[in-house]
Coordinates of C-alpha atoms and ligand atoms in Angstrom, one line a residue:
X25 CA 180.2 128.9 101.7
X26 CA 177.5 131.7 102.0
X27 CA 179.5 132.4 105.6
X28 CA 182.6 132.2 104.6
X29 CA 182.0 134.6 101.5
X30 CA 182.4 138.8 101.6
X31 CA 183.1 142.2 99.7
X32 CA 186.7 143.2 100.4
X33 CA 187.1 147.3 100.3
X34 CA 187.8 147.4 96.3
X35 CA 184.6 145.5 96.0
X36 CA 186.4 142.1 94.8
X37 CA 184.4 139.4 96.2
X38 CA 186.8 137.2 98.9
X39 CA 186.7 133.8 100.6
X40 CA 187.6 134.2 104.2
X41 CA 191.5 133.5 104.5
X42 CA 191.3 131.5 107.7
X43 CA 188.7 129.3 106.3
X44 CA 191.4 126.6 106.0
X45 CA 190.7 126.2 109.9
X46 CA 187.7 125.8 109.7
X47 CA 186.5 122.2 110.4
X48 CA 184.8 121.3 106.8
X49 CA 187.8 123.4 104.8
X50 CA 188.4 120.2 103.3
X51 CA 185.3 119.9 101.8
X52 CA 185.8 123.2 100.9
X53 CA 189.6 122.4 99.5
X54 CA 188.0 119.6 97.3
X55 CA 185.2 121.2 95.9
X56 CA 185.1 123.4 92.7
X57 CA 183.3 127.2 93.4
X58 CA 182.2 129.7 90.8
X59 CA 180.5 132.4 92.0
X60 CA 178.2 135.0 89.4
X61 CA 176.2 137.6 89.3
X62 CA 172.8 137.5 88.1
X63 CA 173.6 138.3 84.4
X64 CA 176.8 136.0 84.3
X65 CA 179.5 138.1 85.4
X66 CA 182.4 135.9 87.3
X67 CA 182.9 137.3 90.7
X68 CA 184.7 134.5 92.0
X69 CA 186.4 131.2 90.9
X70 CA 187.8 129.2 93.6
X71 CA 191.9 127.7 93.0
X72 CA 190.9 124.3 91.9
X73 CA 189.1 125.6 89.3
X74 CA 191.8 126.7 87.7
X75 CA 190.3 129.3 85.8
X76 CA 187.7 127.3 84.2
X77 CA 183.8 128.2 84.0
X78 CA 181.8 126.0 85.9
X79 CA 178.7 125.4 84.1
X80 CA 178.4 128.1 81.7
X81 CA 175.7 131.2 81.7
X82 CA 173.3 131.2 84.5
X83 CA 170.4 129.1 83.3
X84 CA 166.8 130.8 83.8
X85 CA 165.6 130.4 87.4
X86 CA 168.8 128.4 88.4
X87 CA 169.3 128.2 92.1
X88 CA 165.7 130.2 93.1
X89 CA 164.1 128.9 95.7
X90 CA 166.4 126.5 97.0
X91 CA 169.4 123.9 95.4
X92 CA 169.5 123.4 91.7
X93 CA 171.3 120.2 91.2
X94 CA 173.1 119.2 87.7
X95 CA 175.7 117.4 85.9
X96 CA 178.2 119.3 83.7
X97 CA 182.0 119.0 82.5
X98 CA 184.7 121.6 82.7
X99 CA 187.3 122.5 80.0
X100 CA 189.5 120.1 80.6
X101 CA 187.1 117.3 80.4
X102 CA 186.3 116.6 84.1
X103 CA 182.9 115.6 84.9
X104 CA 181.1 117.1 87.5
X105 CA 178.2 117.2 89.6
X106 CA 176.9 120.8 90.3
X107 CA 174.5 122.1 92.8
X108 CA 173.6 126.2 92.6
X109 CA 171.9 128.9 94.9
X110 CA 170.8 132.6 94.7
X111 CA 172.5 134.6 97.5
X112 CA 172.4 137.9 98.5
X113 CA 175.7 139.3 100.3
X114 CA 175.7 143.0 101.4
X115 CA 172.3 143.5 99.1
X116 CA 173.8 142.3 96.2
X117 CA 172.0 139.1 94.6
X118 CA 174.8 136.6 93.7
X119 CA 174.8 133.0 92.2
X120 CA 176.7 130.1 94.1
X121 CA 178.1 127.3 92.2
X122 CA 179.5 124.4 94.3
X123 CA 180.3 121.1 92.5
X124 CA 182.4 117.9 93.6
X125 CA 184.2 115.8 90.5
X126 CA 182.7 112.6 89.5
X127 CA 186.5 111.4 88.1
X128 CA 187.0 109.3 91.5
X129 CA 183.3 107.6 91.2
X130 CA 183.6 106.7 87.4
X131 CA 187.4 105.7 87.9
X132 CA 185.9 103.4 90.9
X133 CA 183.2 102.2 88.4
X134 CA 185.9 101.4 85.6
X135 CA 187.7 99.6 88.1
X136 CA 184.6 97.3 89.5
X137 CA 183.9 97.1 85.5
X138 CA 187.1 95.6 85.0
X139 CA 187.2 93.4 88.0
X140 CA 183.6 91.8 86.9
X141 CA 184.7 90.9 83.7
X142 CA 187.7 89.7 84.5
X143 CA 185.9 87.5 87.4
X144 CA 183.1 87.0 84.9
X145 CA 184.5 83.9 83.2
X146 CA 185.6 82.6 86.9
X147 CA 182.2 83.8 88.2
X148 CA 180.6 81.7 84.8
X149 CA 182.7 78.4 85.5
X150 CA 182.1 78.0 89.1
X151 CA 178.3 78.5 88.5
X152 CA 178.1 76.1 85.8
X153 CA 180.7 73.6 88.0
X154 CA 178.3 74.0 91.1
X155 CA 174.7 73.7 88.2
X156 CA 175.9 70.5 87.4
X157 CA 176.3 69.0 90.3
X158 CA 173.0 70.3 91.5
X159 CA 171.3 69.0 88.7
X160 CA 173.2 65.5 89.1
X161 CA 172.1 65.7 92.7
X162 CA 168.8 66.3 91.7
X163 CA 168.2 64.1 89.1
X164 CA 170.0 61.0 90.5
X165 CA 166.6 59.9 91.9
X166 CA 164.8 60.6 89.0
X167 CA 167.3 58.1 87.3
X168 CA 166.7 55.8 90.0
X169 CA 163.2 56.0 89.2
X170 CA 163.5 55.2 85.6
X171 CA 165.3 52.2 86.5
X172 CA 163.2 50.5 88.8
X173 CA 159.9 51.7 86.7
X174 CA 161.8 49.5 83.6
X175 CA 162.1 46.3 85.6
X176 CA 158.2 46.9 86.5
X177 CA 156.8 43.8 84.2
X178 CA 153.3 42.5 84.3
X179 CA 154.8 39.6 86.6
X180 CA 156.5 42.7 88.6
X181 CA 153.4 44.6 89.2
X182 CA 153.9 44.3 93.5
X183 CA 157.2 46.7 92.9
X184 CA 156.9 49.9 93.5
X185 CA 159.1 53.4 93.0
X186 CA 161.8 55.0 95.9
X187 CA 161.4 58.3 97.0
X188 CA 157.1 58.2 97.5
X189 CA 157.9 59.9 100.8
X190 CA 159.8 62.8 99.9
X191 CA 157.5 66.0 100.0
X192 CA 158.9 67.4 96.6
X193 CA 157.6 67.1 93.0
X194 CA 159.7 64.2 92.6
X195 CA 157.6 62.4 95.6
X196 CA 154.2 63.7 94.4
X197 CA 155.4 61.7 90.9
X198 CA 156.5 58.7 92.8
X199 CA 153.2 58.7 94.8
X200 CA 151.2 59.3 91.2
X201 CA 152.6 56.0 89.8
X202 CA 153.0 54.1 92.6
X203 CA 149.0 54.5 92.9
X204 CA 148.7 54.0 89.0
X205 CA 150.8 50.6 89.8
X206 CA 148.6 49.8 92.4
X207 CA 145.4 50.3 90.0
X208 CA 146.8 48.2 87.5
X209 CA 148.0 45.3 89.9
X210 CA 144.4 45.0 91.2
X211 CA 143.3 45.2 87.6
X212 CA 145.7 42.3 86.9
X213 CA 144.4 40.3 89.5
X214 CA 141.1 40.9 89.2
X215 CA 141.1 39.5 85.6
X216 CA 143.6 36.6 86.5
X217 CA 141.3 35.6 89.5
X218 CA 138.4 35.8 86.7
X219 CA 140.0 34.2 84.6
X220 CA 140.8 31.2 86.7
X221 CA 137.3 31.1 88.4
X222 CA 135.5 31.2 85.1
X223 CA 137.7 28.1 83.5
X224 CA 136.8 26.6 87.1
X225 CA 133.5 27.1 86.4
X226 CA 133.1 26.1 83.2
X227 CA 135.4 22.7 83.5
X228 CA 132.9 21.4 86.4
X229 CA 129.8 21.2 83.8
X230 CA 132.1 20.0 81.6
X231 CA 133.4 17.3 82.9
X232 CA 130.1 16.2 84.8
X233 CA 128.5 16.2 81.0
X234 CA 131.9 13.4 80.2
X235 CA 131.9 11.5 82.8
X236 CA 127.9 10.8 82.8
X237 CA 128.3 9.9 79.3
X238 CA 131.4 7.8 80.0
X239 CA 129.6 5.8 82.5
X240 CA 126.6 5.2 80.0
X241 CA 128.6 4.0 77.4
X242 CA 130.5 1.7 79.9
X243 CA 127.2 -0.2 81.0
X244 CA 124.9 -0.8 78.4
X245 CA 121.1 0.1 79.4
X246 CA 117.6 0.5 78.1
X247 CA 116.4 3.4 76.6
X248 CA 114.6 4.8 79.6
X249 CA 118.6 4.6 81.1
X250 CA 119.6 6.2 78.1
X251 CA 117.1 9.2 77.8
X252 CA 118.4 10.1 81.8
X253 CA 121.7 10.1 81.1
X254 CA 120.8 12.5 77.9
X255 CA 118.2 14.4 80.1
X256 CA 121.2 15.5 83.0
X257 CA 123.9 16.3 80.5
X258 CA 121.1 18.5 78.8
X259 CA 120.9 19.8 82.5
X260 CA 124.6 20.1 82.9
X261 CA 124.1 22.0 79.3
X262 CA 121.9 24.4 80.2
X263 CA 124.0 25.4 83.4
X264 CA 126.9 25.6 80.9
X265 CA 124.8 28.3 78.3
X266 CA 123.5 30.3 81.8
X267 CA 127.3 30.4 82.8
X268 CA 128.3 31.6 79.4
X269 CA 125.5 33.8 78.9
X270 CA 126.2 35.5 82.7
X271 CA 130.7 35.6 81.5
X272 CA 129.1 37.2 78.3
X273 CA 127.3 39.7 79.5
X274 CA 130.1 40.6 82.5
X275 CA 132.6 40.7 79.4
X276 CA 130.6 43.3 77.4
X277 CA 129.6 45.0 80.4
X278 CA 133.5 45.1 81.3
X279 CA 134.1 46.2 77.7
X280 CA 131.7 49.5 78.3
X281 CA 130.0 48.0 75.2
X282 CA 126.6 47.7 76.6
X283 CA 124.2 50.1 75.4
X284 CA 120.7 51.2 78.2
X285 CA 117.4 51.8 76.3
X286 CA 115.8 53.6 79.1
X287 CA 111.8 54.2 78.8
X288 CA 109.3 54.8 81.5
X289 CA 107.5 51.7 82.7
X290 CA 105.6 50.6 86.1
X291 CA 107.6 49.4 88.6
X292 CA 104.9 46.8 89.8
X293 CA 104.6 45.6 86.5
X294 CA 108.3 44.7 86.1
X295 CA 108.3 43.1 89.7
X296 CA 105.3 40.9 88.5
X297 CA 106.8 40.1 84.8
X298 CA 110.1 39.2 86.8
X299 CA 108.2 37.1 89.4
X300 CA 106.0 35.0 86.2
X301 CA 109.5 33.7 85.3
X302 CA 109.9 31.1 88.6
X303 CA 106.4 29.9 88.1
X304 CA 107.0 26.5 87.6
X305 CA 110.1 26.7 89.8
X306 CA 107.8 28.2 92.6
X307 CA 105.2 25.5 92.3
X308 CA 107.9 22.5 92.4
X309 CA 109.1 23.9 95.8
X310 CA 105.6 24.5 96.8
X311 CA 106.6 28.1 98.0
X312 CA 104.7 31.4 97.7
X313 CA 106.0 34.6 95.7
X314 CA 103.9 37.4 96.9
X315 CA 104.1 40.6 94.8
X316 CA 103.0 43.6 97.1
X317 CA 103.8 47.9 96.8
X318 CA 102.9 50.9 95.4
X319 CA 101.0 50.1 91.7
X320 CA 101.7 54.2 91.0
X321 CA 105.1 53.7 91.4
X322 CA 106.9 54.4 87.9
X323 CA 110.7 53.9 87.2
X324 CA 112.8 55.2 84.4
X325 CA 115.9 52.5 82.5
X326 CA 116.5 50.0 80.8
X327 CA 114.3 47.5 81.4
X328 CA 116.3 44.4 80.3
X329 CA 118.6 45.2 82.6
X330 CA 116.3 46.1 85.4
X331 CA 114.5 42.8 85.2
X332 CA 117.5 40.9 85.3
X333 CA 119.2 42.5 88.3
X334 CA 115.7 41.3 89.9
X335 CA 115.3 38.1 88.4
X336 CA 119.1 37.4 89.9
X337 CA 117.4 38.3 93.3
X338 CA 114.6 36.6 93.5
X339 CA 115.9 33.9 91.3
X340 CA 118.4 33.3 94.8
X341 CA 115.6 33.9 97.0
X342 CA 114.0 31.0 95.4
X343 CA 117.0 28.8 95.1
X344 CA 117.9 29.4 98.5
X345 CA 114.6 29.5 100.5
X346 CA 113.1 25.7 101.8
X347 CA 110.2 23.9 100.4
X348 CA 107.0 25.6 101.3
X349 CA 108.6 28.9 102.1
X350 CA 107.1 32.3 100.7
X351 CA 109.0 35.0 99.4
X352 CA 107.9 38.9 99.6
X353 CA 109.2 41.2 96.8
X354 CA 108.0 45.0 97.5
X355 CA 107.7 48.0 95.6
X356 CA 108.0 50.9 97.6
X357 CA 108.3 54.7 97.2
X358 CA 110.1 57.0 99.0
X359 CA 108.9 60.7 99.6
X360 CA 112.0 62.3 98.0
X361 CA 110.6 60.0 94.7
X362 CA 113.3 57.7 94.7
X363 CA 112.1 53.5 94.2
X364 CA 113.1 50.9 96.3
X365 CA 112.4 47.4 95.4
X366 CA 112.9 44.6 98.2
X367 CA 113.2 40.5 97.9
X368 CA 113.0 38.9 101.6
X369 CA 112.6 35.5 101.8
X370 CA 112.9 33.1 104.8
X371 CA 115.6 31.0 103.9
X372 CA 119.0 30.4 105.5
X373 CA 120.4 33.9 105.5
X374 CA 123.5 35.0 105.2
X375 CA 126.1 35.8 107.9
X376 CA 127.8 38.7 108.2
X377 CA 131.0 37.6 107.5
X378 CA 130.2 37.3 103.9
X379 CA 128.1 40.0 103.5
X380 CA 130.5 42.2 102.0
X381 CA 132.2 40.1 99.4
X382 CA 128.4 38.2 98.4
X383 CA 128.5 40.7 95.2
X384 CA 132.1 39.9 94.3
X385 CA 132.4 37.8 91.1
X386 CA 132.3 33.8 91.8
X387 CA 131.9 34.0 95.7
X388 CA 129.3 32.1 96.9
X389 CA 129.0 31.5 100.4
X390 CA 128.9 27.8 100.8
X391 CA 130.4 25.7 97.6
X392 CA 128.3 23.2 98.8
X393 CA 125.0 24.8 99.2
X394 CA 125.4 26.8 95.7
X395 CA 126.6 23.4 94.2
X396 CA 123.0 22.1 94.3
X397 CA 121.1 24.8 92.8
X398 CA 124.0 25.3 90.7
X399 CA 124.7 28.9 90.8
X400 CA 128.5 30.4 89.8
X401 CA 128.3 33.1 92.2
X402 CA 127.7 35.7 89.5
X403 CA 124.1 36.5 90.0
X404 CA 124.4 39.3 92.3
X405 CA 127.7 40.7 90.7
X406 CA 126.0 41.4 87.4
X407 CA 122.5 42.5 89.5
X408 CA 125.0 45.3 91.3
X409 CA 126.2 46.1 87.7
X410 CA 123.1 46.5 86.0
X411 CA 121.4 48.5 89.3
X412 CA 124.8 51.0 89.3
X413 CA 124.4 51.5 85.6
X414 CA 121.3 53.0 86.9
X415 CA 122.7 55.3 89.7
X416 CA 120.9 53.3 92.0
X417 CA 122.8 50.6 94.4
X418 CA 121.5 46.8 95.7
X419 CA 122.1 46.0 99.1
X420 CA 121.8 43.3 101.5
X421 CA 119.4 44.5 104.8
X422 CA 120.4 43.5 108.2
X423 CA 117.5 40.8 109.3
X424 CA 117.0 38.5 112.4
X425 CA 116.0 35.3 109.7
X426 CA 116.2 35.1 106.2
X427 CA 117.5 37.3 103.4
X428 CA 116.5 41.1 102.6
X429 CA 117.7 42.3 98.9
X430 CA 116.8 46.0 98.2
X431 CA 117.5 47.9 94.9
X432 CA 117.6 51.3 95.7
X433 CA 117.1 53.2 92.2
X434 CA 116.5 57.1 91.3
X435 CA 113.5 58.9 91.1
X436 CA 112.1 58.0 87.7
X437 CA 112.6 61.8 86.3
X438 CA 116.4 62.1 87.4
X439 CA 117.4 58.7 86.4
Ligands
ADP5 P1 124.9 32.2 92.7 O1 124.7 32.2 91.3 O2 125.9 31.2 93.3 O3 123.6 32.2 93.5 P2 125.1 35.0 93.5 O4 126.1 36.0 93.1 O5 123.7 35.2 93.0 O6 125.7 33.6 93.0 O7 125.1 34.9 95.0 C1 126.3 34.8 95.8 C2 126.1 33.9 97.0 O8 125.3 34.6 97.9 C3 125.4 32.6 96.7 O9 126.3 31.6 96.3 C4 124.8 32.3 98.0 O10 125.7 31.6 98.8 C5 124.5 33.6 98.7 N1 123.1 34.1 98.5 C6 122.6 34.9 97.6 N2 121.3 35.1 97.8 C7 120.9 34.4 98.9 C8 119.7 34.1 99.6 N3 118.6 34.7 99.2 N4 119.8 33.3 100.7 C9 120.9 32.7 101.1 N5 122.1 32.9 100.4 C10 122.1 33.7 99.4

């Protein structure tokens, strides 16, 4: 604009004629041009105008220094979008206005207004149309998974829910029960299997205590005969009250409902007070229970407890071991303070095979063997409780001969 600009000879400012040549005339042709002096004074006003000012009075420091951009409106309504510049022409300072309407941009903006609302309701349905099926899609096996986790019964506990594999939230649920079902199925059959074994267990006592008496009544004898037959179903009794005592005691311990009384006591003491218990059962077999460790050696629980977890031990040590055999129980202390307390006898062993299930409630290893001594196979499964109520654990030592039982147990000021 600046070059196309000039004083004619009666000093009227003029726009080159030939301009409409020029390449960018039509930018020229579209846009709106005011020029002004300084103070205000119209020098030039371009056709399109139309006689109409173009922004008004020159604003203070309009157009200095560079482009002044704004947004104004002519006379006749027309919005506009304005950018202004100080020239000087022939020594004469003069303000440039060029500005471009913004009718074609806001009717172009009416027009995408209209459109949007008028595609808005479409727009609205199709989303909804294409939500719902997403959502049926995405529920569907959630649904699925409510069904099959309503059939799940007590008698159904084996089932488990679809869609565990997917790697969405929808698996990581699936997984979450599924291991929850699994939990509770073992549960289940843990306590049927006790269940079972402990009726077992207490029918065979039972049923020994009938059919002795039975047989008495059926032959008449003297009362020598008479006090036997009373003597072994006393026995058969007293197996019966160390069952129920031992189902008791896995009950309340199953129930959380048993309470520790832990004090501070010597180790060596408790492995000797345990020992004095098989006195007269040690002497009958003729063996030896040697009592051998570290007298120093203190330990921190409940001593109840303790003592039974290593009466348990040794009591099977004793049961277990031949005539005349001797029996070692150890106290020992380990440098970082924690207590170990060992039973090794020389009896039959154990093999290997069973060595991992030997603390499981009921098993016993030979039904035969146990049958004598008359053990229910719950000896070492209430020794491991009482020892991991303790934080400590009871183990059974690889040996060539025999049997090794060690309690491990924390150090008596952590326990
Ligand atoms: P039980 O009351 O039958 O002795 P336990 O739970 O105490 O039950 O022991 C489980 C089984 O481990 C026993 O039946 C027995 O077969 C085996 N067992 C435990 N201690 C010994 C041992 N010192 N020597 C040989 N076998 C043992």
């Amino acid at each position: 604009m600046e070059g196309l600009l000039s004083f004619g000879p009666g000093g009227a400012l003029t726009l080159r004629e030939d301009y409409h040549n020029h390449p960018e005339s039509k930018q020229v042709l579209e846009r709106y041009l005011e020029v002004l002096s300084p103070q205000g004074g119209v020098l030039y006003r371009n056709q399109r105008l139309a006689g109409q000012a173009l922004g008004g009075n020159p604003i203070p420091g309009e157009g200095e220094g560079g482009y002044s951009s704004r947004s104004a409106r002519l006379q006749d309504g027309t919005p506009v979008r304005m950018v202004s510049r100080r020239h000087t022409l022939d020594g004469r300072p003069l303000l440039l206005r060029l500005a471009y309407s913004e009718k074609p941009i806001w009717a172009r903006f009416e027009e995408l207004a209209v459109a949007s609302v008028l595609a808005m309701p479409v727009v609205l349905a199709l989303a909804g149309f294409a939500g719902y099926l997403l959502a049926q899609r995405t529920l569907a096996p959630l649904e699925i998974m409510a069904r099959r986790a309503e059939q799940i019964t007590s008698e159904r506990l084996h089932e488990r829910l679809p869609n565990a594999e997917t790697g969405d939230e929808l698996g990581h649920l699936a997984r979450i029960f599924n291991s929850l079902l699994a939990r509770l199925e073992q549960s289940f059959e843990q306590l049927r299997r006790f269940t079972s074994d402990a009726s077992h267990e207490l029918r065979t006592p039972l049923t020994s205590i009938r059919s002795v008496g039975e047989v008495r009544l059926q032959n008449n004898g003297s009362s020598d005969e008479y006090r036997d037959t009373i003597g072994s179903m006393l026995e058969e009794v007293n197996r019966l009250t160390a069952l129920i005592d031992s189902l008791l005691t896995i009950s309340r311990a199953d129930e959380g409902r048993i309470q520790l009384h832990p004090t501070v006591f010597s180790a060596m003491d408790l492995a000797r007070e345990a020992v004095g218990l098989f006195d007269v059962l040690v002497e009958e077999k003729h063996q030896k229970l040697v009592v051998e460790g570290n007298e120093d050696v203190s330990v921190k629980g409940d001593r109840v407890f303790l003592r039974q977890a290593l009466v348990n031990v040794i009591h099977n040590a004793v049961k277990y071991s031949p005539v005349g055999g001797t029996i070692f129980v150890r106290v020992k202390h380990e440098p970082a303070g924690s207590l170990r307390l060992e039973v090794a006898d020389n009896g039959p062993g154990i093999a290997s095979e069973h060595s991992a299930r030997i603390f499981d409630r009921f098993y016993r290893v030979d039904e035969s063997r146990s049958r004598g001594p008359g053990g229910a196979g719950l000896g070492l499964s209430i020794a491991q409780w009482a020892v991991r109520m303790h934080g400590g654990d009871i183990q059974l030592l690889p040996t060539p001969a025999g049997c090794t039982f060690q309690i491990c147990l924390p150090p008596a000021s952590n326990a």
